[in-house]
Amino acid sequence: MAQLNALETSMHNPSQNGCSWHQEFGSWMLEGTPALPYSGYARDLVEVEQNMRRRRARILALLPPNRLAPTTTNFPLLGVLDTP
């Protein structure tokens, strides 16, 4: 994770939304999020996919050969039962 954060610092481009990296669940999972929140404009719909591709490419670039990083997209309240 330190390598990913160092990479973000060195590649900082104010015109492009970078990535923010955090440890998740017992430090064995990695969470990558956009560095800045999206606004309510239509152009942000395109930027979401670009940012997801950017995060995936940065993780894969740091992995050793023959390794992969499975990814999941989670939604708020995923797995929570409906309650009245």
mmCIF file of C-alpha atoms in Angstrom, residues 3-4 7 54-65:
data_model
loop_
_atom_site.group_PDB
_atom_site.id
_atom_site.type_symbol
_atom_site.label_atom_id
_atom_site.label_comp_id
_atom_site.label_asym_id
_atom_site.label_seq_id
_atom_site.Cartn_x
_atom_site.Cartn_y
_atom_site.Cartn_z
ATOM 1 C CA GLN A 3 4.058 1.842 -2.889
ATOM 2 C CA LEU A 4 0.611 2.708 -4.240
ATOM 3 C CA LEU A 7 2.963 6.304 -6.838
ATOM 4 C CA ARG A 54 -6.739 3.387 -13.499
ATOM 5 C CA ARG A 55 -6.964 1.831 -10.018
ATOM 6 C CA ARG A 56 -6.952 -1.700 -11.432
ATOM 7 C CA ALA A 57 -3.920 -0.978 -13.642
ATOM 8 C CA ARG A 58 -1.961 0.500 -10.742
ATOM 9 C CA ILE A 59 -2.583 -2.530 -8.543
ATOM 10 C CA LEU A 60 -1.632 -4.976 -11.292
ATOM 11 C CA ALA A 61 1.565 -3.044 -12.067
ATOM 12 C CA LEU A 62 2.868 -3.684 -8.540
ATOM 13 C CA LEU A 63 2.020 -7.379 -8.290
ATOM 14 C CA PRO A 64 4.716 -10.043 -8.770
ATOM 15 C CA PRO A 65 4.515 -12.205 -11.916
#
